[in-house]
Coordinates of C-alpha atoms in Angstrom, one line a residue:
X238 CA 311.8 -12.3 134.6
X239 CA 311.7 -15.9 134.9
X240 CA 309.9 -17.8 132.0
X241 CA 308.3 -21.0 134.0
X242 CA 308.8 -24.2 131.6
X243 CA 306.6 -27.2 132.1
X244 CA 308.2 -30.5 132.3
X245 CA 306.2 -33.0 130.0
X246 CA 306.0 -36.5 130.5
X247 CA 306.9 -39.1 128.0
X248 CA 303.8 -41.1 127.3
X249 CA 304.2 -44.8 127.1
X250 CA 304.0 -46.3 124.0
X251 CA 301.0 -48.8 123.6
X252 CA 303.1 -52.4 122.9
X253 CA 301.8 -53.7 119.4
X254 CA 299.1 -55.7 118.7
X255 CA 300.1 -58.8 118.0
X256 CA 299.6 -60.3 114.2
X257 CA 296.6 -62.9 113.5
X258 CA 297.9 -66.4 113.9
X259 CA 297.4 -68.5 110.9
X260 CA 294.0 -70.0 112.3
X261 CA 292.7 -66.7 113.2
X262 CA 293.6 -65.3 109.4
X263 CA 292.4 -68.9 108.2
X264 CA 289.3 -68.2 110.5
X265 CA 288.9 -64.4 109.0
X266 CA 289.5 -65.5 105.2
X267 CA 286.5 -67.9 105.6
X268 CA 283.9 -65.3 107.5
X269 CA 284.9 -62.6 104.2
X270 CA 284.4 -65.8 101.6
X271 CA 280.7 -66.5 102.6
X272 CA 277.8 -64.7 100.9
X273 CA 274.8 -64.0 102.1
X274 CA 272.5 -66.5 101.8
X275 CA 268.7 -66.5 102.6
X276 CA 268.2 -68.1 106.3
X277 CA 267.6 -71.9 106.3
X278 CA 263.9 -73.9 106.4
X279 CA 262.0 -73.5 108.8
X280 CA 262.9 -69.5 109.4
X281 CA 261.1 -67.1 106.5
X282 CA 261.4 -63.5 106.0
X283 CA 258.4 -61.8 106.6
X284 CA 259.2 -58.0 106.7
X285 CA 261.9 -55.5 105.9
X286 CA 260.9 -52.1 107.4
X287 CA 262.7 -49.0 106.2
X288 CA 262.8 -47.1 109.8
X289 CA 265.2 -44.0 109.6
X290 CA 267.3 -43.1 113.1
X291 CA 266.3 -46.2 114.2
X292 CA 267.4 -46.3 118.2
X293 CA 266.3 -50.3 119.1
X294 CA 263.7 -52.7 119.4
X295 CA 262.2 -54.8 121.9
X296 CA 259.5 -58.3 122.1
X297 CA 256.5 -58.4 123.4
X298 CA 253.6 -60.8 123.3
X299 CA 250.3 -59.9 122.0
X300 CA 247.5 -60.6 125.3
X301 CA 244.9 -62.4 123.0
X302 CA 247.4 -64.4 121.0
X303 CA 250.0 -65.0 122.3
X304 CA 251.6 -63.9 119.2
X305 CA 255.1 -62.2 119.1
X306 CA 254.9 -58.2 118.0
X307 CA 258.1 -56.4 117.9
X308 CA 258.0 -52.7 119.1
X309 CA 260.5 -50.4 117.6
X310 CA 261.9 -46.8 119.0
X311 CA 263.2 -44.4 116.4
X312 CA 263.8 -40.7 116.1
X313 CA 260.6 -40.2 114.3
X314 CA 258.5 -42.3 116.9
X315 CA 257.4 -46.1 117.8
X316 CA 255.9 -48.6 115.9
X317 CA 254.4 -51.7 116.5
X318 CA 255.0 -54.7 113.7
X319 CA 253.0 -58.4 114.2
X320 CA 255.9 -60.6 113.8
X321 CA 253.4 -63.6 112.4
X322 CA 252.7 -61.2 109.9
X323 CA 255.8 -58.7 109.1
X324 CA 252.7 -55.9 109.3
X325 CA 253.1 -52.5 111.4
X326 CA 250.0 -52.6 113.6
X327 CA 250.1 -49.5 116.0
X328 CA 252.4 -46.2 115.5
X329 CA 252.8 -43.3 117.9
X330 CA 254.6 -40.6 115.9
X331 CA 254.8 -38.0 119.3
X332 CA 255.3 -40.3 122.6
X333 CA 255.8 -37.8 125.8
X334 CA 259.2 -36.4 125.7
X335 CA 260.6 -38.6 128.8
X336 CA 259.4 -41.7 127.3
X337 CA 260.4 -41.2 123.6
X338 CA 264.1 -42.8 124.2
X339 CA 264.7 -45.7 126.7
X340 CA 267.7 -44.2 128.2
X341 CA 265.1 -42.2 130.5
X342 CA 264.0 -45.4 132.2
X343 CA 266.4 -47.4 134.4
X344 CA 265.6 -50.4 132.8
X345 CA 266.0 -49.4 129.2
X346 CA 261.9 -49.6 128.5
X347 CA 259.5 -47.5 127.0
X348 CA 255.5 -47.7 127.0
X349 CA 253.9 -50.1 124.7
X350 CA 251.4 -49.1 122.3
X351 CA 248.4 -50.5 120.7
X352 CA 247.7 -53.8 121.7
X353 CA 250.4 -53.7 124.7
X354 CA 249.1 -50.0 126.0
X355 CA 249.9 -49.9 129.8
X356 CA 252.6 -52.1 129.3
X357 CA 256.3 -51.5 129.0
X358 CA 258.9 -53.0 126.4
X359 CA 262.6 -53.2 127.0
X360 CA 264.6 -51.8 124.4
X361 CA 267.7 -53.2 122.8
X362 CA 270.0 -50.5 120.3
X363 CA 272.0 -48.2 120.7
X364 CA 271.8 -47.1 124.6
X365 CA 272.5 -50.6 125.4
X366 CA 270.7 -53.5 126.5
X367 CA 270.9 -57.1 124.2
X368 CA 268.1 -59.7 122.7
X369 CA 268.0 -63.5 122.7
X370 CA 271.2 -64.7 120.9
X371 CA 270.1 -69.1 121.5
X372 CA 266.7 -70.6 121.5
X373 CA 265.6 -74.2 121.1
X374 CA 266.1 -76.6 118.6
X375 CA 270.0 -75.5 118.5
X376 CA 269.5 -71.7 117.0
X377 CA 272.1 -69.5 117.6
X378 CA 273.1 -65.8 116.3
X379 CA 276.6 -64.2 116.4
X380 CA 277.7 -61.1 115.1
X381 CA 281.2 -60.8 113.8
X382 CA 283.5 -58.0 112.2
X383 CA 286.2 -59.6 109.9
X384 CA 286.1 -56.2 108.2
X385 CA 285.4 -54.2 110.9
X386 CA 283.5 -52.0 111.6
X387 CA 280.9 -53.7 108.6
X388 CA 279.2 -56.4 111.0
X389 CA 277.7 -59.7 109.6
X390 CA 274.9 -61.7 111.2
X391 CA 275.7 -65.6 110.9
X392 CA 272.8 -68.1 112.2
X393 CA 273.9 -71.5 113.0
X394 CA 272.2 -74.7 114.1
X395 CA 274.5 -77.0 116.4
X396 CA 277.5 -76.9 119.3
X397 CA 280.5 -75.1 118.6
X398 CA 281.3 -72.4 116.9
X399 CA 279.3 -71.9 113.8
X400 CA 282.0 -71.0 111.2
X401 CA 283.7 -74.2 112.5
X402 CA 280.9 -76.6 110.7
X403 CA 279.9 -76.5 106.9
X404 CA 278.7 -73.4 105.4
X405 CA 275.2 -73.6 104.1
X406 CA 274.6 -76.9 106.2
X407 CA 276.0 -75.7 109.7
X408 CA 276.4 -72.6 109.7
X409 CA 274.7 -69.3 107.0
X410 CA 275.6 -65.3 106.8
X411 CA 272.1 -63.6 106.5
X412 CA 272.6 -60.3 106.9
X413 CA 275.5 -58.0 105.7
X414 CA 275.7 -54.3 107.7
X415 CA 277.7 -52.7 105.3
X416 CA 275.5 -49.4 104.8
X417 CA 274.0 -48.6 108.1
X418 CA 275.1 -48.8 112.1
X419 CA 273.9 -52.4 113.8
X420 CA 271.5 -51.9 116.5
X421 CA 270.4 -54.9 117.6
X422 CA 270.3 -58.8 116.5
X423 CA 268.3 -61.8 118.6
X424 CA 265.3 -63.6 118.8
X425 CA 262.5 -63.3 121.0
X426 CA 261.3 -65.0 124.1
X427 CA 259.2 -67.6 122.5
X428 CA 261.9 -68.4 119.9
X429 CA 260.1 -68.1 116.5
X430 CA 260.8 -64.9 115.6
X431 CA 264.4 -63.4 114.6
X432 CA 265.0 -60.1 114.4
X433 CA 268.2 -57.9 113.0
X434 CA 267.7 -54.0 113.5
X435 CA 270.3 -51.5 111.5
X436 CA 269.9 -47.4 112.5
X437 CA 268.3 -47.3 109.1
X438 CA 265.9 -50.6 108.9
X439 CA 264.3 -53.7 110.6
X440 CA 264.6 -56.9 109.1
X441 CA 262.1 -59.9 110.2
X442 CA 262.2 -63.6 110.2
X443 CA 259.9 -66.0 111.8
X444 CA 259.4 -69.8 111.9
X445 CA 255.8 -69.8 112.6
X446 CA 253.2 -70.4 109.6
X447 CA 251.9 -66.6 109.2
X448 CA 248.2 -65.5 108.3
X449 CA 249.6 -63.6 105.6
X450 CA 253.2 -61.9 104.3
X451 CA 254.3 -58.0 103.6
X452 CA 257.5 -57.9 102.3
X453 CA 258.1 -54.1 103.1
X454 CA 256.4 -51.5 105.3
X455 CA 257.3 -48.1 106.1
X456 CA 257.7 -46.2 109.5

């Protein structure tokens, strides 16, 4: 009998990645230099929110106020923080099974809760989706990986790139993802609140004067 041999391919190499030019390792050297540093006047942090299996988080605007609240969708639930305040305000710790993710809704929402009931909020994580990344007065976020895959947040104020200007006056890292996943990192609509959401925690930051400050809540 015959023993039937199968004639394998050769599989193409992948051609190398070509090394870091000497501005791109300058570039690199600098992001891994800069500590994290609290964010610059006017922005404040209001809240860090220990939020385990965090999926994402979305804005929406409070109908009385006008205020920004920032909804959040995790495995355990969805909260509801007032981002004036850095407080949680609502939680719904059993939504309806096809609303409990966003990835059930075409457009990545899920129903608000307290204050926004009978609305929806899009959500921005880990099933896609994104968040403000520039608002006015020159703001801007970017998330970079010099040490991949630990992601930093940097907040700049001005044109160009923000590790091209002076660190601490330009440019600032405030936020160092070296224990959990990053989810998500913008600000909202209105531009006075900045937001940076991990699969572990959320982080808060506003530029509005608040009626009162929590440093820490738990969902």
């Amino acid at each position: 009998m015959r023993k039937r041999t199968k004639k394998q391919s050769l599989v193409e190499q992948p051609d190398r990645e070509p090394e870091l030019s000497a501005y791109q390792q300058a570039m690199r050297k600098r992001l891994l230099a800069a500590p994290v540093v609290p964010a610059p006047e006017p922005w404040q942090r209001i809240a860090y929110a220990p939020v385990g299996g965090l999926l994402g988080i979305g804005f929406a605007s409070h109908p009385d106020t006008g205020d920004d609240l920032v909804m959040v969708v995790s495995h355990d639930g969805h909260g509801l923080f007032d981002a004036v305040t850095g407080e949680k305000t609502a939680r719904d710790r059993d939504p309806a099974p096809e609303d409990s993710a966003p990835d059930s809704d075409a457009d990545l929402s899920c129903p608000g809760l307290g204050p926004v009931t009978g609305s929806r909020v899009r959500i921005a994580g880990l099933y896609g989706g994104g968040l403000h990344t520039t608002t006015a007065g020159g703001w801007r976020l970017e998330v970079v990986a010099p040490a991949w895959p630990n992601e930093r947040v940097l907040l700049s104020r001005g044109s160009g790139l923000p590790h091209s200007g002076p660190y601490g006056e330009r440019w600032w890292h405030i936020f160092h993802s070296n224990y959990s996943e990053l989810r998500a990192v913008g600000f909202s609509p209105s531009g006075q609140t900045l937001a940076i959401a991990t699969s572990s925690d959320l982080s808060l930051w506003t530029r509005r004067a608040g009626r009162s400050r929590s440093s820490s809540a738990e969902a």
